[in-house]
mmCIF file of C-alpha atoms in Angstrom:
data_model
loop_
_atom_site.group_PDB
_atom_site.id
_atom_site.type_symbol
_atom_site.label_atom_id
_atom_site.label_comp_id
_atom_site.label_asym_id
_atom_site.label_seq_id
_atom_site.Cartn_x
_atom_site.Cartn_y
_atom_site.Cartn_z
ATOM 1 C CA MET A 26 108.084 67.551 83.784
ATOM 2 C CA LEU A 27 111.242 68.355 85.732
ATOM 3 C CA ILE A 28 110.821 68.628 89.491
ATOM 4 C CA MET A 29 113.985 69.191 91.523
ATOM 5 C CA GLU A 30 113.069 67.256 94.658
ATOM 6 C CA ASN A 31 114.274 68.810 97.902
ATOM 7 C CA TYR A 32 116.227 71.505 96.056
ATOM 8 C CA TYR A 33 114.822 73.839 98.660
ATOM 9 C CA GLU A 34 112.171 73.501 101.305
ATOM 10 C CA LEU A 35 108.742 74.910 100.578
ATOM 11 C CA PRO A 36 106.851 76.515 103.466
ATOM 12 C CA GLU A 37 103.897 74.644 104.898
ATOM 13 C CA LEU A 38 100.730 75.270 102.925
ATOM 14 C CA ILE A 39 98.080 77.383 104.615
ATOM 15 C CA SER A 40 95.182 75.143 105.666
ATOM 16 C CA GLU A 41 92.456 74.492 103.110
ATOM 17 C CA ASP A 42 89.724 75.953 105.319
ATOM 18 C CA LEU A 43 91.550 79.294 105.624
ATOM 19 C CA ILE A 44 92.280 79.370 101.882
ATOM 20 C CA GLU A 45 88.609 78.678 101.157
ATOM 21 C CA ARG A 46 87.529 81.541 103.406
ATOM 22 C CA ALA A 47 90.086 83.896 101.877
ATOM 23 C CA SER A 48 88.930 82.910 98.366
ATOM 24 C CA LYS A 49 85.501 84.374 99.122
ATOM 25 C CA LEU A 50 87.028 87.772 99.878
ATOM 26 C CA SER A 51 88.482 90.456 97.632
ATOM 27 C CA SER A 52 91.802 92.181 98.187
ATOM 28 C CA ALA A 53 89.808 95.188 99.403
ATOM 29 C CA ASN A 54 87.956 93.011 101.936
ATOM 30 C CA ILE A 55 91.285 91.700 103.226
ATOM 31 C CA CYS A 56 92.594 95.258 103.553
ATOM 32 C CA ASP A 57 89.491 96.167 105.565
ATOM 33 C CA GLY A 58 90.258 93.285 107.913
ATOM 34 C CA LEU A 59 93.867 94.391 108.294
ATOM 35 C CA SER A 60 92.767 97.974 108.880
ATOM 36 C CA LYS A 61 90.290 96.923 111.585
ATOM 37 C CA LEU A 62 93.179 95.293 113.457
ATOM 38 C CA GLY A 63 95.590 98.178 112.896
ATOM 39 C CA LEU A 64 97.771 96.046 110.621
ATOM 40 C CA LEU A 65 97.232 97.634 107.204
ATOM 41 C CA ALA A 66 100.440 99.696 107.032
ATOM 42 C CA GLY A 67 102.964 98.088 104.711
ATOM 43 C CA ARG A 68 100.670 95.241 103.624
ATOM 44 C CA CYS A 69 99.499 96.451 100.176
ATOM 45 C CA MET A 70 101.921 96.119 97.292
ATOM 46 C CA SER A 71 102.631 99.059 95.012
ATOM 47 C CA GLY A 72 99.660 99.999 92.866
ATOM 48 C CA GLN A 73 101.920 99.595 89.826
ATOM 49 C CA ILE A 74 101.816 95.817 90.290
ATOM 50 C CA LYS A 75 98.739 94.735 88.342
ATOM 51 C CA PRO A 76 97.296 91.535 86.840
ATOM 52 C CA VAL A 77 97.665 90.637 83.170
ATOM 53 C CA SER A 78 93.853 90.595 83.065
ATOM 54 C CA ASP A 79 91.271 92.057 85.437
ATOM 55 C CA LYS A 80 89.638 88.619 85.424
ATOM 56 C CA MET A 81 92.682 87.149 87.197
ATOM 57 C CA SER A 82 92.666 86.656 90.951
ATOM 58 C CA VAL A 83 94.883 84.627 93.240
ATOM 59 C CA VAL A 84 94.802 83.294 96.796
ATOM 60 C CA GLY A 85 97.570 81.091 98.143
ATOM 61 C CA THR A 86 100.654 80.475 100.228
ATOM 62 C CA ALA A 87 103.712 82.588 99.456
ATOM 63 C CA CYS A 88 106.971 81.064 98.335
ATOM 64 C CA THR A 89 109.568 83.708 97.608
ATOM 65 C CA VAL A 90 112.301 84.448 95.094
ATOM 66 C CA GLU A 91 115.101 86.982 95.544
ATOM 67 C CA THR A 92 116.746 88.210 92.337
ATOM 68 C CA LYS A 93 117.825 91.373 90.512
ATOM 69 C CA ASP A 94 118.853 92.894 87.178
ATOM 70 C CA GLY A 95 116.440 90.809 85.115
ATOM 71 C CA ASP A 96 118.012 87.495 86.220
ATOM 72 C CA ASN A 97 115.365 84.769 86.023
ATOM 73 C CA LEU A 98 117.445 81.694 86.880
ATOM 74 C CA PRO A 99 116.164 81.736 90.496
ATOM 75 C CA LEU A 100 112.618 82.009 89.162
ATOM 76 C CA HIS A 101 113.152 78.962 86.946
ATOM 77 C CA VAL A 102 114.313 76.967 89.974
ATOM 78 C CA ALA A 103 111.324 78.168 92.010
ATOM 79 C CA ILE A 104 108.815 77.201 89.309
ATOM 80 C CA TYR A 105 110.183 73.695 88.712
ATOM 81 C CA ASN A 106 110.334 72.972 92.446
ATOM 82 C CA CYS A 107 106.879 74.381 93.176
ATOM 83 C CA ARG A 108 103.589 72.627 93.948
ATOM 84 C CA PRO A 109 99.879 73.463 93.668
ATOM 85 C CA GLY A 110 98.657 75.953 96.236
ATOM 86 C CA TYR A 111 101.693 78.225 96.208
ATOM 87 C CA VAL A 112 102.017 81.773 94.899
ATOM 88 C CA ILE A 113 105.535 82.602 93.725
ATOM 89 C CA VAL A 114 106.485 86.098 94.897
ATOM 90 C CA VAL A 115 109.471 87.545 93.022
ATOM 91 C CA SER A 116 111.526 90.365 94.488
ATOM 92 C CA GLY A 117 112.852 91.768 91.208
ATOM 93 C CA LYS A 118 113.762 95.235 92.556
ATOM 94 C CA ALA A 119 111.455 96.889 89.983
ATOM 95 C CA PHE A 120 114.194 96.361 87.368
ATOM 96 C CA GLU A 121 113.093 97.995 84.101
ATOM 97 C CA GLU A 122 115.557 96.933 81.400
ATOM 98 C CA ARG A 123 114.579 93.251 81.013
ATOM 99 C CA ALA A 124 111.524 91.053 81.440
ATOM 100 C CA TYR A 125 111.802 88.418 84.154
ATOM 101 C CA MET A 126 109.608 85.871 82.381
ATOM 102 C CA GLY A 127 107.160 85.218 79.560
ATOM 103 C CA ASP A 128 104.552 82.737 78.425
ATOM 104 C CA LEU A 129 106.882 79.695 78.264
ATOM 105 C CA MET A 130 107.664 79.953 81.974
ATOM 106 C CA GLY A 131 104.068 80.903 82.663
ATOM 107 C CA GLY A 132 102.878 77.827 80.800
ATOM 108 C CA ALA A 133 105.208 75.571 82.771
ATOM 109 C CA ALA A 134 104.043 77.108 86.045
ATOM 110 C CA GLU A 135 100.394 76.624 85.072
ATOM 111 C CA ALA A 136 101.038 72.989 84.105
ATOM 112 C CA ILE A 137 102.696 72.303 87.457
ATOM 113 C CA GLY A 138 99.743 73.887 89.256
ATOM 114 C CA VAL A 139 101.274 77.085 90.610
ATOM 115 C CA SER A 140 98.444 79.271 91.907
ATOM 116 C CA GLY A 141 99.970 82.491 90.610
ATOM 117 C CA ILE A 142 103.129 84.577 90.206
ATOM 118 C CA ILE A 143 103.744 88.118 91.495
ATOM 119 C CA VAL A 144 106.739 89.914 89.935
ATOM 120 C CA ASP A 145 108.172 93.172 91.225
ATOM 121 C CA GLY A 146 109.486 93.942 87.785
ATOM 122 C CA TYR A 147 108.488 93.433 84.160
ATOM 123 C CA ILE A 148 107.303 90.457 82.132
ATOM 124 C CA ARG A 149 106.563 89.818 78.454
ATOM 125 C CA ASP A 150 104.248 87.864 76.131
ATOM 126 C CA LYS A 151 101.124 89.492 77.524
ATOM 127 C CA THR A 152 98.752 87.867 75.036
ATOM 128 C CA GLY A 153 100.193 84.412 75.646
ATOM 129 C CA LEU A 154 100.006 84.828 79.424
ATOM 130 C CA ASP A 155 96.418 86.005 79.101
ATOM 131 C CA GLU A 156 95.550 82.876 77.107
ATOM 132 C CA ILE A 157 97.244 80.603 79.659
ATOM 133 C CA GLY A 158 95.063 82.200 82.309
ATOM 134 C CA MET A 159 97.211 81.561 85.361
ATOM 135 C CA PRO A 160 97.154 84.687 87.564
ATOM 136 C CA MET A 161 100.193 86.835 86.737
ATOM 137 C CA PHE A 162 100.955 90.219 88.311
ATOM 138 C CA SER A 163 103.772 92.601 87.392
ATOM 139 C CA ARG A 164 104.711 96.254 86.932
ATOM 140 C CA GLY A 165 104.204 96.015 83.185
ATOM 141 C CA TYR A 166 105.758 94.626 80.011
ATOM 142 C CA LYS A 167 109.169 94.742 78.337
ATOM 143 C CA PRO A 168 110.166 92.657 75.295
ATOM 144 C CA ALA A 169 113.844 92.436 76.280
ATOM 145 C CA SER A 170 114.850 88.877 77.201
ATOM 146 C CA PRO A 171 115.861 87.910 80.762
ATOM 147 C CA ALA A 172 119.382 87.263 81.978
ATOM 148 C CA LYS A 173 120.369 83.909 83.519
ATOM 149 C CA LYS A 174 123.048 84.227 86.179
ATOM 150 C CA GLY A 175 121.986 83.202 89.677
ATOM 151 C CA PRO A 176 122.263 82.306 92.396
ATOM 152 C CA GLY A 177 119.564 84.520 93.948
ATOM 153 C CA GLY A 178 117.596 83.433 96.980
ATOM 154 C CA LEU A 179 114.685 81.046 97.509
ATOM 155 C CA ASN A 180 112.134 81.047 100.314
ATOM 156 C CA ILE A 181 113.669 83.777 102.387
ATOM 157 C CA PRO A 182 112.022 87.043 103.522
ATOM 158 C CA VAL A 183 111.906 89.427 100.543
ATOM 159 C CA GLU A 184 110.548 92.833 99.654
ATOM 160 C CA CYS A 185 108.050 92.871 96.799
ATOM 161 C CA GLY A 186 106.178 95.995 95.793
ATOM 162 C CA SER A 187 107.438 97.711 98.977
ATOM 163 C CA VAL A 188 105.957 94.964 101.176
ATOM 164 C CA LEU A 189 107.879 92.491 103.317
ATOM 165 C CA VAL A 190 106.822 88.977 102.301
ATOM 166 C CA LYS A 191 107.827 85.900 104.270
ATOM 167 C CA PRO A 192 107.498 82.331 102.997
ATOM 168 C CA GLY A 193 104.140 80.989 104.161
ATOM 169 C CA ASP A 194 102.327 84.341 104.236
ATOM 170 C CA LEU A 195 98.872 84.610 102.673
ATOM 171 C CA ILE A 196 98.774 86.298 99.261
ATOM 172 C CA VAL A 197 95.498 87.722 97.927
ATOM 173 C CA GLY A 198 95.492 89.485 94.563
ATOM 174 C CA ASP A 199 92.880 90.701 92.096
ATOM 175 C CA TYR A 200 91.993 93.676 89.870
ATOM 176 C CA ASP A 201 92.546 96.084 92.795
ATOM 177 C CA GLY A 202 96.062 94.856 93.581
ATOM 178 C CA VAL A 203 97.963 92.515 95.869
ATOM 179 C CA VAL A 204 97.832 92.320 99.663
ATOM 180 C CA VAL A 205 99.991 90.226 101.999
ATOM 181 C CA VAL A 206 98.760 88.842 105.331
ATOM 182 C CA PRO A 207 101.372 87.647 107.846
ATOM 183 C CA ARG A 208 100.861 83.935 108.464
ATOM 184 C CA GLU A 209 100.414 84.364 112.212
ATOM 185 C CA LYS A 210 97.572 86.866 111.681
ATOM 186 C CA ILE A 211 95.569 85.114 108.943
ATOM 187 C CA LYS A 212 92.697 83.859 111.092
ATOM 188 C CA GLU A 213 92.226 87.192 112.880
ATOM 189 C CA VAL A 214 92.309 89.140 109.618
ATOM 190 C CA LEU A 215 89.780 86.844 107.933
ATOM 191 C CA GLU A 216 87.406 87.131 110.873
ATOM 192 C CA ALA A 217 87.618 90.946 110.815
ATOM 193 C CA ALA A 218 87.165 91.002 107.018
ATOM 194 C CA GLU A 219 84.102 88.756 107.201
ATOM 195 C CA VAL A 220 82.485 91.060 109.759
ATOM 196 C CA LYS A 221 83.017 93.995 107.389
ATOM 197 C CA VAL A 222 81.573 92.034 104.456
ATOM 198 C CA ALA A 223 78.439 91.278 106.499
ATOM 199 C CA TYR A 224 78.082 95.000 107.235
ATOM 200 C CA GLU A 225 78.495 95.874 103.552
ATOM 201 C CA GLU A 226 75.816 93.363 102.565
ATOM 202 C CA LYS A 227 73.381 95.124 104.905
ATOM 203 C CA ARG A 228 74.334 98.478 103.395
ATOM 204 C CA VAL A 229 73.713 97.156 99.874
ATOM 205 C CA ALA A 230 70.274 95.979 100.981
ATOM 206 C CA ALA A 231 69.542 99.416 102.486
ATOM 207 C CA ILE A 232 70.631 101.191 99.299
ATOM 208 C CA ASN A 233 68.473 98.900 97.163
ATOM 209 C CA GLU A 234 65.505 99.549 99.436
ATOM 210 C CA TYR A 235 66.068 103.297 99.038
ATOM 211 C CA ARG A 236 66.083 102.932 95.255
ATOM 212 C CA LYS A 237 62.874 100.887 95.407
ATOM 213 C CA CYS A 238 61.093 103.492 97.535
ATOM 214 C CA LYS A 239 62.296 106.261 95.223
ATOM 215 C CA THR A 240 60.968 104.428 92.147
ATOM 216 C CA GLU A 241 57.622 103.744 93.829
ATOM 217 C CA GLY A 242 57.284 107.308 95.087
ATOM 218 C CA SER A 243 56.965 106.167 98.713
ATOM 219 C CA ASP A 244 58.621 107.729 101.757
ATOM 220 C CA LEU A 245 62.393 107.525 101.529
ATOM 221 C CA PRO A 246 64.216 105.763 104.386
ATOM 222 C CA ASP A 247 67.201 107.418 106.048
ATOM 223 C CA LEU A 248 70.246 106.203 104.132
ATOM 224 C CA THR A 249 72.868 107.744 106.422
ATOM 225 C CA PRO A 250 74.986 105.072 108.157
ATOM 226 C CA ALA A 251 74.819 105.054 111.949
ATOM 227 C CA TRP A 252 78.576 105.610 112.260
ATOM 228 C CA VAL A 253 78.337 108.800 110.173
ATOM 229 C CA LYS A 254 75.605 110.142 112.469
ATOM 230 C CA GLU A 255 77.674 109.290 115.531
ATOM 231 C CA MET A 256 80.751 111.055 114.186
ATOM 232 C CA MET A 257 78.789 114.151 113.224
ATOM 233 C CA GLU A 258 77.222 114.241 116.676
ATOM 234 C CA GLN A 259 80.650 114.026 118.253
ATOM 235 C CA LYS A 260 81.844 116.900 116.068
ATOM 236 C CA ARG A 261 78.883 119.027 117.170
ATOM 237 C CA GLU A 262 79.566 118.304 120.822
ATOM 238 C CA ALA A 263 83.291 119.027 120.553
#
């Protein structure tokens, strides 16, 4: 296995405790945390960037690739210099005429231990990538082979799916899409997201209790959330 030592410097991995906490949250939960802090704008990648399979999800530290016109040489360099725990984020400029990678590169990345790859562009070998199972996100599929030119850029700020991504940012992706959390805000965002998850768990319990009462024919509890009542009261008073 070829590893180009010190070819470029990887960002520091996000701490294991923060990654573990983030792994318990969905992309939607993370967005709720960002929204609570007024940070959601410009943090969700384009909805066109989707996983190969809805079963795929990824949480990890961003390392970035800048390229264009279907050129995958920079992506090759990024993969063979990568380490477990990183998510490779490829700024491919939504180029449509060529695929940036397929199952051979995906297989190599999985063997090395790359946590996932996000491509703002197209890929190929969907079935093979699905079998490999490493989380892969892209705008779709094109059979046309990649170009190999270089030089591109590695671990610099890039734009992917209309979101600014810096090396070391937190990447969370699943069936709903991909969200990027600035490294300096990770702890705050996770705390806000966890508060929202706790609230949602209480709401699920309330909804289940309502269903139970309905089935049993007993008095139905009020299912209206307190915040809805408060907002309606404010509207009446206005």
